Each structure stands twice: as C-alpha cells, then as structure tokens.
Amino acid sequence: MNYIGVDLGTSSVKLLLMEHTGRILNSVSREYPIYFPKPAWSEQNPEDWYKETILGIKELIKDFDKTSIKGLSFGGQMHGLVILDEKDEVIRPAILWNDARTGKECDYLNNEIGKDKLSKYTANIAFAGFTAPKLLWLRNNEPENFNKIKKIMLPKDYLAYKLTGTFSTDVSDASGTLLFDVKNRTWSKEMLDICGIKLEQMPKIFESYEAIGCLKAELASELGLSSDLVVAAGAGDNAAAAIGTGTIGEGKCNISIGTSGTVFISSKSFKVDPNNALHSFDHADGAYHLMGCMLSAASCNMWWMDNVLNTKEYSKEQEDIDDSKLAKNHVYFLPYLMGERSPHNDPKARACFIGMTMDTTRADMTQAVLEGVAFGLRDSLEIARKEGLVIPETKLCGGGAKSELWCKILANVLNIRVAKLESEEGPSMGACILAMIACKEYESLEEAVSKIVKLSKTIEPDEDIAKAYELRYKEFKELYPALKDSFKSIGA
C-alpha cells in the first residue's frame, strides 16, 4: 500500500508518495508567498496552503494507482496562529512562527505572569514565535478580529480540517502554543484563562499517529481517491522530521538545518530544562522531547548567497573551503537574522559579521556563515549536556545536510558523529510513517522506522579540528553578551 506525506513548510508545501516499504514513488513541491507587512512581521494566507496542497496532491498521484493509496498525514510549520470565524472563514492572515511582533506580550507573560508559573502550566516560557503571545497581541491590537474567533488552529491542522472536517491538533504541535500542559497532554485551563480563550475554541487533541477521520466525500471524488482514505493527525515539523529520521526512544538526537535550525533530543520521560532555554514538548512517538531552536539556519546561507553574493551556485562558493581552513577562520558570523530563540530568547538580536581584516576573502565570509549556524546549534546541545544527557551521535536532515562541507563543520564543532540518511525527506517522510501507523500497516513506530529509515554515511569528527573549534566556540560565545545591549537599540 502507498501513503501521502504532506510537509507544510514556510516557503512551500512538499508532498511525498511512499510505499509501505519506504520506497519513494514521487515527490512534488509547490511554493506560496510569505508576506512581511511590517518590520519583524511574517504572515501567510492559509487559503494559499490549501490551494497548493490540493494542486500538489493531484500532481503527485496522477500517474499512480489511486486505489493503492491508503492514508495521509502531515508535518507542519509550528506555532502559527490561524483563526476562523463562525462561518469557518479565515479572519486574517496567519501569523507565523518567525514573526517577532509580540515582544510586549512575551514580557507580560514572562515577567508579570511569571516564568515559574508558565513553566508549571506548560513546561515552557514565552517566546516571540509561540501562539499564546500572538493571541494576546491580537486581543490588544485587533480586538475586532479577536472577538470573531470561533476556532483556533495551527497551520497543518487547517489543512486537516479542510480535508476531513475534523477540528483537531496533535500533542507535538500543541506543545508549541504555550497553551498546552505538556506533562499531562491536555490544554492548560490556566493559560486559556490568561489569554481570554474558551476551551471550545481549541481543537481536540490527538496523538500524532492517531486517525482523525477520512477524506470528505466530495474532495475524495475530486482527487480520485477513496473516501475511506485515513487521515492521521500528524505532527509539528520537527517531531515529524524526527520520526522520519528514526529519532525515537531515549537520548536519540536529530539536527535539522532547514529555514530554522533545531536540535531535537527524544526522551521516554518528561523533562524540563530548569532555565527553559530548551523547549520541553510532547513527541510524535507518544513520549517526550527537548528541543533547541534557532530561527535562522539554512536561511542564513540562502540570504548570504542570494541577497548578498547574488548567486545560486552554493556548491561553487564552498569549493575553496577545504579541511586546512576549518577552525582557522578569524571571521565570525552571528546568525540572528530573525532575532533568536534558543538559548537567548531575544527577538531584538541581529546578525552580524565580526573579525574581518584587509585579507578577509569571500570564502572566509561564506565559511563564517556555515560555522555561525553550527555554533548556534551547539549552544542548544551544550544546555542538554549540562542536564546530564550524553549525546555521542546525531542524525542530520534539512536542506543544509546536502552540503558535505557543512556536515563536516557540524561534526567537528559539536564533536560528535553525524549520520546522514539515505532519504532526507524529513517531515514528509515522517508524515508517511505516521499515516502507516494510523492504518495499522505496522504495529509500532519502532517497527516502522527500523524497516524504513536507513543511514547512508557517518561523518566522524577529526580530533585536531574539533579541538581547534573548541577555542573558536569559546570566542563565539562571548560575542552575543558583548553585543546584547547594542541589539536593544539596533533592533528597536
């Protein structure tokens, strides 16, 4: 049997058609616009997601036996606020995960409500991208829209609602709202009260691998699919990617270098970072995970290549950076193009180069961008290490994983083995696996990933290069504290 995985990303929706064996039959990607109506704002129209997803499904399955397609599920960009009125119409554009307008609301939650209370209610504190601060911003700045709210959704759940008519979300995505009691896997009454939200405005909670319903009959007819096609709840993009890389169980790690960058550490038991620099979320496997998130990762390299160097030849720009240059670059790049989440929680942080001299080359600055992202990811890994977690290896996915140079830099900056996968489909592959579990193709996620997820290559750190990067990382860590006060005025 075959399955469809839908990865609702920030710049495009990627759809995957996969056999139950893990063999990929087809993939399709369709782009949609993102809008920046004001500085630090980031929005999209949910109707664009749905339109491109339907067109993408049609393209994906047109040359295949449609009767063989048994299930569908999702991975999706997290934290976005989608609101519908009593007519099920979208009230305003969705406010996305990388939107930084909620500084005042985060200050109110963290300082007036208090971080201790937030952590008690949700296992997390307020970050600018989370959903609860967006609701407070809406109540404060667009009360007419706030008062129209009938349903509150996350991005992928809007697609699920349009496909099935079921008002739902899953535990991993709900964990990123700051409205959810992560430990007990239910909505937090206290947080709903703080935000002026009623329980009936919130979706029903499912485990990521649970079926939420089947395709609407009219939509099934339009697509040529069975109305018995099972739709599973799906997961937030990082949890879905973790499923797709086999990151389940105790102490397993997956790093994603996508638009954002994440360090994802799975756990069988509930854990909270005492300083809340790492997020404590529910995992799509029925257990838990800790996660550090940097807001700009591969997007830093894209910005540098596309906007500054004005080139699409990413590989060519890296050709002059060989092993002899690793850990010997004196240019540093702070990767805070959209502010930063983990570990600084500072929407006013800004990106910058530092350390240039008259002999600095184009390649030095390209290398600094790749290293800056690696250093930022290490910030999150160090927090996990301080909590006693031993992480000897990580899986790697996302667009950045296609760069052999970046993989080598990451292995040496983190000083751990980096395992690359035969398939780097990430969230869409994880979504397919979740659909398989909902359809009982496999008895468990453990069985599914053991048969589907395969490694292609492991990169070991070089002892001398890793040692040299230790010194570079110590210098990198000193830069943000030195510039923090300046960022407050620059980023105002």
mmCIF file of N, CA and C in Angstrom, residues 317-436:
data_model
loop_
_atom_site.group_PDB
_atom_site.id
_atom_site.type_symbol
_atom_site.label_atom_id
_atom_site.label_comp_id
_atom_site.label_asym_id
_atom_site.label_seq_id
_atom_site.Cartn_x
_atom_site.Cartn_y
_atom_site.Cartn_z
ATOM 1 N N GLU A 317 30.581 28.160 -4.314
ATOM 2 C CA GLU A 317 31.069 29.105 -3.314
ATOM 3 C C GLU A 317 31.812 28.412 -2.175
ATOM 4 N N GLN A 318 31.581 27.111 -2.017
ATOM 5 C CA GLN A 318 32.229 26.366 -0.937
ATOM 6 C C GLN A 318 33.472 25.599 -1.399
ATOM 7 N N GLU A 319 33.776 25.654 -2.688
ATOM 8 C CA GLU A 319 34.875 24.848 -3.239
ATOM 9 C C GLU A 319 36.240 25.197 -2.651
ATOM 10 N N ASP A 320 36.459 26.463 -2.318
ATOM 11 C CA ASP A 320 37.770 26.886 -1.809
ATOM 12 C C ASP A 320 37.940 26.640 -0.315
ATOM 13 N N ILE A 321 36.913 26.085 0.339
ATOM 14 C CA ILE A 321 36.991 25.854 1.788
ATOM 15 C C ILE A 321 37.303 24.375 2.017
ATOM 16 N N ASP A 322 38.581 24.061 2.184
ATOM 17 C CA ASP A 322 38.970 22.673 2.402
ATOM 18 C C ASP A 322 39.303 22.442 3.874
ATOM 19 N N ASP A 323 39.708 21.209 4.187
ATOM 20 C CA ASP A 323 39.969 20.848 5.590
ATOM 21 C C ASP A 323 41.025 21.738 6.234
ATOM 22 N N SER A 324 41.959 22.216 5.446
ATOM 23 C CA SER A 324 43.054 23.020 6.001
ATOM 24 C C SER A 324 42.554 24.361 6.550
ATOM 25 N N LYS A 325 41.362 24.765 6.129
ATOM 26 C CA LYS A 325 40.823 26.053 6.576
ATOM 27 C C LYS A 325 39.853 25.932 7.747
ATOM 28 N N LEU A 326 39.436 24.712 8.062
ATOM 29 C CA LEU A 326 38.455 24.536 9.129
ATOM 30 C C LEU A 326 39.059 24.911 10.478
ATOM 31 N N ALA A 327 38.296 25.681 11.247
ATOM 32 C CA ALA A 327 38.687 26.154 12.579
ATOM 33 C C ALA A 327 39.831 27.160 12.555
ATOM 34 N N LYS A 328 40.173 27.674 11.372
ATOM 35 C CA LYS A 328 41.255 28.659 11.274
ATOM 36 C C LYS A 328 40.768 30.003 10.737
ATOM 37 N N ASN A 329 39.460 30.114 10.598
ATOM 38 C CA ASN A 329 38.868 31.353 10.090
ATOM 39 C C ASN A 329 38.697 32.338 11.251
ATOM 40 N N HIS A 330 39.142 33.575 11.068
ATOM 41 C CA HIS A 330 39.031 34.555 12.154
ATOM 42 C C HIS A 330 37.824 35.474 11.991
ATOM 43 N N VAL A 331 36.978 35.155 11.011
ATOM 44 C CA VAL A 331 35.720 35.889 10.846
ATOM 45 C C VAL A 331 34.607 35.098 11.528
ATOM 46 N N TYR A 332 33.804 35.796 12.302
ATOM 47 C CA TYR A 332 32.652 35.184 12.968
ATOM 48 C C TYR A 332 31.366 35.769 12.403
ATOM 49 N N PHE A 333 30.334 34.929 12.383
ATOM 50 C CA PHE A 333 29.014 35.376 11.955
ATOM 51 C C PHE A 333 28.006 35.008 13.030
ATOM 52 N N LEU A 334 27.259 35.991 13.516
ATOM 53 C CA LEU A 334 26.174 35.733 14.453
ATOM 54 C C LEU A 334 24.892 35.550 13.649
ATOM 55 N N PRO A 335 24.260 34.377 13.732
ATOM 56 C CA PRO A 335 23.192 34.016 12.788
ATOM 57 C C PRO A 335 21.790 34.459 13.216
ATOM 58 N N TYR A 336 21.652 35.700 13.624
ATOM 59 C CA TYR A 336 20.399 36.155 14.224
ATOM 60 C C TYR A 336 19.611 37.057 13.271
ATOM 61 N N LEU A 337 19.378 36.580 12.052
ATOM 62 C CA LEU A 337 18.692 37.390 11.048
ATOM 63 C C LEU A 337 17.240 37.689 11.422
ATOM 64 N N MET A 338 16.635 36.796 12.196
ATOM 65 C CA MET A 338 15.243 36.982 12.618
ATOM 66 C C MET A 338 15.135 37.079 14.138
ATOM 67 N N GLY A 339 16.196 37.631 14.796
ATOM 68 C CA GLY A 339 16.242 37.507 16.249
ATOM 69 C C GLY A 339 16.687 36.096 16.592
ATOM 70 N N GLU A 340 16.556 35.701 17.849
ATOM 71 C CA GLU A 340 16.935 34.338 18.217
ATOM 72 C C GLU A 340 16.042 33.795 19.317
ATOM 73 N N ARG A 341 15.826 32.479 19.235
ATOM 74 C CA ARG A 341 15.018 31.800 20.242
ATOM 75 C C ARG A 341 15.942 31.101 21.239
ATOM 76 N N SER A 342 16.409 29.893 20.921
ATOM 77 C CA SER A 342 17.281 29.168 21.849
ATOM 78 C C SER A 342 18.740 29.529 21.571
ATOM 79 N N PRO A 343 19.499 29.842 22.616
ATOM 80 C CA PRO A 343 19.100 29.873 24.020
ATOM 81 C C PRO A 343 18.801 31.285 24.538
ATOM 82 N N HIS A 344 18.851 32.300 23.654
ATOM 83 C CA HIS A 344 18.840 33.686 24.126
ATOM 84 C C HIS A 344 17.443 34.269 24.329
ATOM 85 N N ASN A 345 16.447 33.736 23.596
ATOM 86 C CA ASN A 345 15.078 34.274 23.672
ATOM 87 C C ASN A 345 15.104 35.793 23.515
ATOM 88 N N ASP A 346 15.658 36.243 22.396
ATOM 89 C CA ASP A 346 15.857 37.674 22.174
ATOM 90 C C ASP A 346 15.436 38.048 20.743
ATOM 91 N N PRO A 347 14.192 38.545 20.592
ATOM 92 C CA PRO A 347 13.735 38.921 19.245
ATOM 93 C C PRO A 347 14.481 40.119 18.671
ATOM 94 N N LYS A 348 15.221 40.857 19.513
ATOM 95 C CA LYS A 348 15.961 42.023 19.035
ATOM 96 C C LYS A 348 17.406 41.707 18.649
ATOM 97 N N ALA A 349 17.835 40.485 18.872
ATOM 98 C CA ALA A 349 19.182 40.097 18.433
ATOM 99 C C ALA A 349 19.278 40.232 16.921
ATOM 100 N N ARG A 350 20.446 40.603 16.427
ATOM 101 C CA ARG A 350 20.629 40.823 14.999
ATOM 102 C C ARG A 350 21.872 40.086 14.505
ATOM 103 N N ALA A 351 21.865 39.747 13.227
ATOM 104 C CA ALA A 351 23.012 39.082 12.612
ATOM 105 C C ALA A 351 24.128 40.087 12.367
ATOM 106 N N CYS A 352 25.352 39.603 12.421
ATOM 107 C CA CYS A 352 26.485 40.470 12.098
ATOM 108 C C CYS A 352 27.728 39.630 11.820
ATOM 109 N N PHE A 353 28.620 40.196 11.015
ATOM 110 C CA PHE A 353 29.962 39.653 10.834
ATOM 111 C C PHE A 353 30.903 40.441 11.735
ATOM 112 N N ILE A 354 31.890 39.754 12.260
ATOM 113 C CA ILE A 354 32.896 40.432 13.072
ATOM 114 C C ILE A 354 34.234 39.730 12.869
ATOM 115 N N GLY A 355 35.314 40.508 12.858
ATOM 116 C CA GLY A 355 36.648 39.932 12.724
ATOM 117 C C GLY A 355 37.278 40.094 11.364
ATOM 118 N N MET A 356 36.623 40.829 10.447
ATOM 119 C CA MET A 356 37.198 40.995 9.110
ATOM 120 C C MET A 356 38.442 41.874 9.144
ATOM 121 N N THR A 357 39.379 41.560 8.263
ATOM 122 C CA THR A 357 40.588 42.365 8.065
ATOM 123 C C THR A 357 40.771 42.563 6.557
ATOM 124 N N MET A 358 41.832 43.275 6.193
ATOM 125 C CA MET A 358 42.069 43.557 4.772
ATOM 126 C C MET A 358 42.286 42.297 3.937
ATOM 127 N N ASP A 359 42.700 41.201 4.585
ATOM 128 C CA ASP A 359 42.935 39.987 3.810
ATOM 129 C C ASP A 359 41.758 39.006 3.873
ATOM 130 N N THR A 360 40.627 39.420 4.462
ATOM 131 C CA THR A 360 39.446 38.563 4.505
ATOM 132 C C THR A 360 38.897 38.357 3.091
ATOM 133 N N THR A 361 38.584 37.107 2.767
ATOM 134 C CA THR A 361 38.113 36.774 1.426
ATOM 135 C C THR A 361 36.616 36.451 1.444
ATOM 136 N N ARG A 362 36.090 36.383 0.241
ATOM 137 C CA ARG A 362 34.696 35.962 0.050
ATOM 138 C C ARG A 362 34.459 34.583 0.670
ATOM 139 N N ALA A 363 35.411 33.669 0.472
ATOM 140 C CA ALA A 363 35.289 32.318 1.022
ATOM 141 C C ALA A 363 35.312 32.334 2.546
ATOM 142 N N ASP A 364 36.110 33.226 3.142
ATOM 143 C CA ASP A 364 36.152 33.335 4.602
ATOM 144 C C ASP A 364 34.773 33.686 5.158
ATOM 145 N N MET A 365 34.078 34.584 4.479
ATOM 146 C CA MET A 365 32.780 35.019 4.974
ATOM 147 C C MET A 365 31.721 33.949 4.741
ATOM 148 N N THR A 366 31.844 33.229 3.625
ATOM 149 C CA THR A 366 30.945 32.099 3.405
ATOM 150 C C THR A 366 31.150 31.041 4.484
ATOM 151 N N GLN A 367 32.408 30.750 4.794
ATOM 152 C CA GLN A 367 32.726 29.787 5.849
ATOM 153 C C GLN A 367 32.196 30.268 7.192
ATOM 154 N N ALA A 368 32.295 31.561 7.466
ATOM 155 C CA ALA A 368 31.812 32.115 8.734
ATOM 156 C C ALA A 368 30.308 31.906 8.903
ATOM 157 N N VAL A 369 29.565 32.009 7.795
ATOM 158 C CA VAL A 369 28.115 31.784 7.859
ATOM 159 C C VAL A 369 27.818 30.343 8.253
ATOM 160 N N LEU A 370 28.494 29.388 7.608
ATOM 161 C CA LEU A 370 28.282 27.972 7.923
ATOM 162 C C LEU A 370 28.692 27.671 9.356
ATOM 163 N N GLU A 371 29.803 28.234 9.794
ATOM 164 C CA GLU A 371 30.279 27.993 11.158
ATOM 165 C C GLU A 371 29.377 28.666 12.182
ATOM 166 N N GLY A 372 28.869 29.864 11.860
ATOM 167 C CA GLY A 372 27.998 30.566 12.800
ATOM 168 C C GLY A 372 26.743 29.778 13.104
ATOM 169 N N VAL A 373 26.169 29.159 12.085
ATOM 170 C CA VAL A 373 24.993 28.313 12.310
ATOM 171 C C VAL A 373 25.365 27.104 13.165
ATOM 172 N N ALA A 374 26.511 26.494 12.883
ATOM 173 C CA ALA A 374 26.960 25.339 13.676
ATOM 174 C C ALA A 374 27.188 25.725 15.137
ATOM 175 N N PHE A 375 27.787 26.887 15.364
ATOM 176 C CA PHE A 375 27.983 27.351 16.741
ATOM 177 C C PHE A 375 26.641 27.590 17.435
ATOM 178 N N GLY A 376 25.680 28.159 16.685
ATOM 179 C CA GLY A 376 24.359 28.392 17.263
ATOM 180 C C GLY A 376 23.671 27.097 17.651
ATOM 181 N N LEU A 377 23.832 26.056 16.840
ATOM 182 C CA LEU A 377 23.262 24.751 17.182
ATOM 183 C C LEU A 377 23.965 24.156 18.401
ATOM 184 N N ARG A 378 25.260 24.400 18.504
ATOM 185 C CA ARG A 378 25.981 23.880 19.666
ATOM 186 C C ARG A 378 25.496 24.533 20.961
ATOM 187 N N ASP A 379 25.072 25.788 20.886
ATOM 188 C CA ASP A 379 24.526 26.434 22.083
ATOM 189 C C ASP A 379 23.438 25.584 22.722
ATOM 190 N N SER A 380 22.544 25.045 21.890
ATOM 191 C CA SER A 380 21.457 24.206 22.417
ATOM 192 C C SER A 380 21.976 22.862 22.906
ATOM 193 N N LEU A 381 22.922 22.279 22.169
ATOM 194 C CA LEU A 381 23.467 20.990 22.576
ATOM 195 C C LEU A 381 24.171 21.092 23.923
ATOM 196 N N GLU A 382 24.851 22.205 24.176
ATOM 197 C CA GLU A 382 25.552 22.383 25.450
ATOM 198 C C GLU A 382 24.587 22.413 26.632
ATOM 199 N N ILE A 383 23.403 22.994 26.429
ATOM 200 C CA ILE A 383 22.407 23.014 27.508
ATOM 201 C C ILE A 383 21.978 21.599 27.854
ATOM 202 N N ALA A 384 21.749 20.787 26.824
ATOM 203 C CA ALA A 384 21.368 19.392 27.053
ATOM 204 C C ALA A 384 22.483 18.637 27.778
ATOM 205 N N ARG A 385 23.713 18.906 27.402
ATOM 206 C CA ARG A 385 24.843 18.241 28.063
ATOM 207 C C ARG A 385 24.931 18.619 29.535
ATOM 208 N N LYS A 386 24.635 19.870 29.848
ATOM 209 C CA LYS A 386 24.672 20.312 31.247
ATOM 210 C C LYS A 386 23.600 19.609 32.083
ATOM 211 N N GLU A 387 22.528 19.154 31.409
ATOM 212 C CA GLU A 387 21.476 18.417 32.108
ATOM 213 C C GLU A 387 21.821 16.935 32.261
ATOM 214 N N GLY A 388 23.039 16.568 31.855
ATOM 215 C CA GLY A 388 23.494 15.202 32.037
ATOM 216 C C GLY A 388 23.227 14.273 30.872
ATOM 217 N N LEU A 389 22.696 14.801 29.774
ATOM 218 C CA LEU A 389 22.424 13.957 28.616
ATOM 219 C C LEU A 389 23.715 13.694 27.848
ATOM 220 N N VAL A 390 23.967 12.455 27.527
ATOM 221 C CA VAL A 390 25.141 12.060 26.748
ATOM 222 C C VAL A 390 24.684 11.815 25.309
ATOM 223 N N ILE A 391 25.243 12.591 24.393
ATOM 224 C CA ILE A 391 24.795 12.528 23.003
ATOM 225 C C ILE A 391 26.019 12.279 22.116
ATOM 226 N N PRO A 392 26.317 11.025 21.807
ATOM 227 C CA PRO A 392 27.508 10.712 21.006
ATOM 228 C C PRO A 392 27.298 10.868 19.508
ATOM 229 N N GLU A 393 26.022 10.925 19.080
ATOM 230 C CA GLU A 393 25.738 10.914 17.643
ATOM 231 C C GLU A 393 24.456 11.673 17.368
ATOM 232 N N THR A 394 24.357 12.254 16.190
ATOM 233 C CA THR A 394 23.108 12.864 15.754
ATOM 234 C C THR A 394 22.797 12.467 14.321
ATOM 235 N N LYS A 395 21.516 12.317 14.029
ATOM 236 C CA LYS A 395 21.069 12.253 12.642
ATOM 237 C C LYS A 395 21.033 13.692 12.129
ATOM 238 N N LEU A 396 21.077 13.850 10.812
ATOM 239 C CA LEU A 396 21.077 15.185 10.220
ATOM 240 C C LEU A 396 20.115 15.216 9.042
ATOM 241 N N CYS A 397 19.243 16.232 9.017
ATOM 242 C CA CYS A 397 18.314 16.377 7.902
ATOM 243 C C CYS A 397 18.144 17.856 7.576
ATOM 244 N N GLY A 398 17.333 18.147 6.585
ATOM 245 C CA GLY A 398 17.133 19.528 6.148
ATOM 246 C C GLY A 398 18.019 19.859 4.961
ATOM 247 N N GLY A 399 17.719 20.977 4.316
ATOM 248 C CA GLY A 399 18.459 21.358 3.120
ATOM 249 C C GLY A 399 19.939 21.512 3.346
ATOM 250 N N GLY A 400 20.347 21.988 4.527
ATOM 251 C CA GLY A 400 21.763 22.161 4.828
ATOM 252 C C GLY A 400 22.534 20.866 4.860
ATOM 253 N N ALA A 401 21.837 19.749 5.092
ATOM 254 C CA ALA A 401 22.504 18.441 5.162
ATOM 255 C C ALA A 401 23.045 18.003 3.811
ATOM 256 N N LYS A 402 22.628 18.662 2.732
ATOM 257 C CA LYS A 402 23.122 18.308 1.398
ATOM 258 C C LYS A 402 24.548 18.806 1.167
ATOM 259 N N SER A 403 25.010 19.728 1.993
ATOM 260 C CA SER A 403 26.369 20.243 1.878
ATOM 261 C C SER A 403 27.334 19.379 2.685
ATOM 262 N N GLU A 404 28.252 18.690 1.994
ATOM 263 C CA GLU A 404 29.235 17.859 2.687
ATOM 264 C C GLU A 404 30.110 18.712 3.600
ATOM 265 N N LEU A 405 30.442 19.912 3.159
ATOM 266 C CA LEU A 405 31.259 20.808 3.969
ATOM 267 C C LEU A 405 30.548 21.178 5.256
ATOM 268 N N TRP A 406 29.290 21.513 5.164
ATOM 269 C CA TRP A 406 28.531 21.904 6.355
ATOM 270 C C TRP A 406 28.417 20.727 7.332
ATOM 271 N N CYS A 407 28.222 19.522 6.794
ATOM 272 C CA CYS A 407 28.161 18.331 7.653
ATOM 273 C C CYS A 407 29.481 18.133 8.398
ATOM 274 N N LYS A 408 30.593 18.344 7.691
ATOM 275 C CA LYS A 408 31.909 18.178 8.310
ATOM 276 C C LYS A 408 32.143 19.242 9.382
ATOM 277 N N ILE A 409 31.767 20.481 9.073
ATOM 278 C CA ILE A 409 31.895 21.559 10.072
ATOM 279 C C ILE A 409 31.074 21.222 11.308
ATOM 280 N N LEU A 410 29.847 20.752 11.096
ATOM 281 C CA LEU A 410 28.961 20.444 12.224
ATOM 282 C C LEU A 410 29.530 19.320 13.087
ATOM 283 N N ALA A 411 30.039 18.259 12.456
ATOM 284 C CA ALA A 411 30.610 17.135 13.217
ATOM 285 C C ALA A 411 31.744 17.610 14.109
ATOM 286 N N ASN A 412 32.568 18.518 13.612
ATOM 287 C CA ASN A 412 33.732 18.978 14.373
ATOM 288 C C ASN A 412 33.385 20.063 15.389
ATOM 289 N N VAL A 413 32.443 20.950 15.068
ATOM 290 C CA VAL A 413 32.022 21.964 16.041
ATOM 291 C C VAL A 413 31.318 21.300 17.229
ATOM 292 N N LEU A 414 30.466 20.310 16.949
ATOM 293 C CA LEU A 414 29.743 19.611 18.016
ATOM 294 C C LEU A 414 30.587 18.506 18.645
ATOM 295 N N ASN A 415 31.605 18.048 17.904
ATOM 296 C CA ASN A 415 32.472 16.954 18.330
ATOM 297 C C ASN A 415 31.677 15.677 18.603
ATOM 298 N N ILE A 416 30.793 15.360 17.660
ATOM 299 C CA ILE A 416 30.040 14.104 17.718
ATOM 300 C C ILE A 416 29.922 13.547 16.294
ATOM 301 N N ARG A 417 29.596 12.256 16.210
ATOM 302 C CA ARG A 417 29.340 11.644 14.910
ATOM 303 C C ARG A 417 28.078 12.242 14.289
ATOM 304 N N VAL A 418 28.116 12.464 13.002
ATOM 305 C CA VAL A 418 26.950 12.952 12.267
ATOM 306 C C VAL A 418 26.551 11.882 11.247
ATOM 307 N N ALA A 419 25.331 11.399 11.369
ATOM 308 C CA ALA A 419 24.842 10.340 10.491
ATOM 309 C C ALA A 419 23.887 10.924 9.459
ATOM 310 N N LYS A 420 24.200 10.690 8.191
ATOM 311 C CA LYS A 420 23.323 11.134 7.114
ATOM 312 C C LYS A 420 22.431 9.971 6.685
ATOM 313 N N LEU A 421 21.292 10.301 6.125
ATOM 314 C CA LEU A 421 20.294 9.307 5.803
ATOM 315 C C LEU A 421 20.211 9.061 4.299
ATOM 316 N N GLU A 422 19.803 7.837 3.943
ATOM 317 C CA GLU A 422 19.589 7.537 2.527
ATOM 318 C C GLU A 422 18.523 8.458 1.945
ATOM 319 N N SER A 423 17.492 8.694 2.721
ATOM 320 C CA SER A 423 16.430 9.604 2.302
ATOM 321 C C SER A 423 16.411 10.792 3.251
ATOM 322 N N GLU A 424 16.497 11.995 2.700
ATOM 323 C CA GLU A 424 16.498 13.204 3.520
ATOM 324 C C GLU A 424 15.184 13.960 3.355
ATOM 325 N N GLU A 425 14.082 13.214 3.344
ATOM 326 C CA GLU A 425 12.779 13.822 3.097
ATOM 327 C C GLU A 425 12.188 14.472 4.350
ATOM 328 N N GLY A 426 12.749 14.158 5.523
ATOM 329 C CA GLY A 426 12.371 14.852 6.745
ATOM 330 C C GLY A 426 10.905 14.726 7.109
ATOM 331 N N PRO A 427 10.209 15.864 7.315
ATOM 332 C CA PRO A 427 8.826 15.823 7.816
ATOM 333 C C PRO A 427 7.861 15.051 6.925
ATOM 334 N N SER A 428 8.016 15.139 5.606
ATOM 335 C CA SER A 428 7.071 14.436 4.733
ATOM 336 C C SER A 428 7.218 12.918 4.875
ATOM 337 N N MET A 429 8.441 12.450 5.084
ATOM 338 C CA MET A 429 8.648 11.016 5.301
ATOM 339 C C MET A 429 8.085 10.602 6.662
ATOM 340 N N GLY A 430 8.327 11.432 7.677
ATOM 341 C CA GLY A 430 7.746 11.154 8.985
ATOM 342 C C GLY A 430 6.234 11.118 8.927
ATOM 343 N N ALA A 431 5.645 12.010 8.129
ATOM 344 C CA ALA A 431 4.190 12.036 7.982
ATOM 345 C C ALA A 431 3.687 10.738 7.353
ATOM 346 N N CYS A 432 4.397 10.240 6.349
ATOM 347 C CA CYS A 432 4.017 8.959 5.740
ATOM 348 C C CYS A 432 4.029 7.837 6.777
ATOM 349 N N ILE A 433 5.055 7.821 7.613
ATOM 350 C CA ILE A 433 5.165 6.771 8.631
ATOM 351 C C ILE A 433 4.026 6.886 9.644
ATOM 352 N N LEU A 434 3.677 8.101 10.034
ATOM 353 C CA LEU A 434 2.553 8.284 10.961
ATOM 354 C C LEU A 434 1.250 7.791 10.338
ATOM 355 N N ALA A 435 1.071 8.038 9.046
ATOM 356 C CA ALA A 435 -0.121 7.539 8.356
ATOM 357 C C ALA A 435 -0.141 6.010 8.341
ATOM 358 N N MET A 436 1.035 5.396 8.180
ATOM 359 C CA MET A 436 1.114 3.930 8.196
ATOM 360 C C MET A 436 0.656 3.362 9.535
#
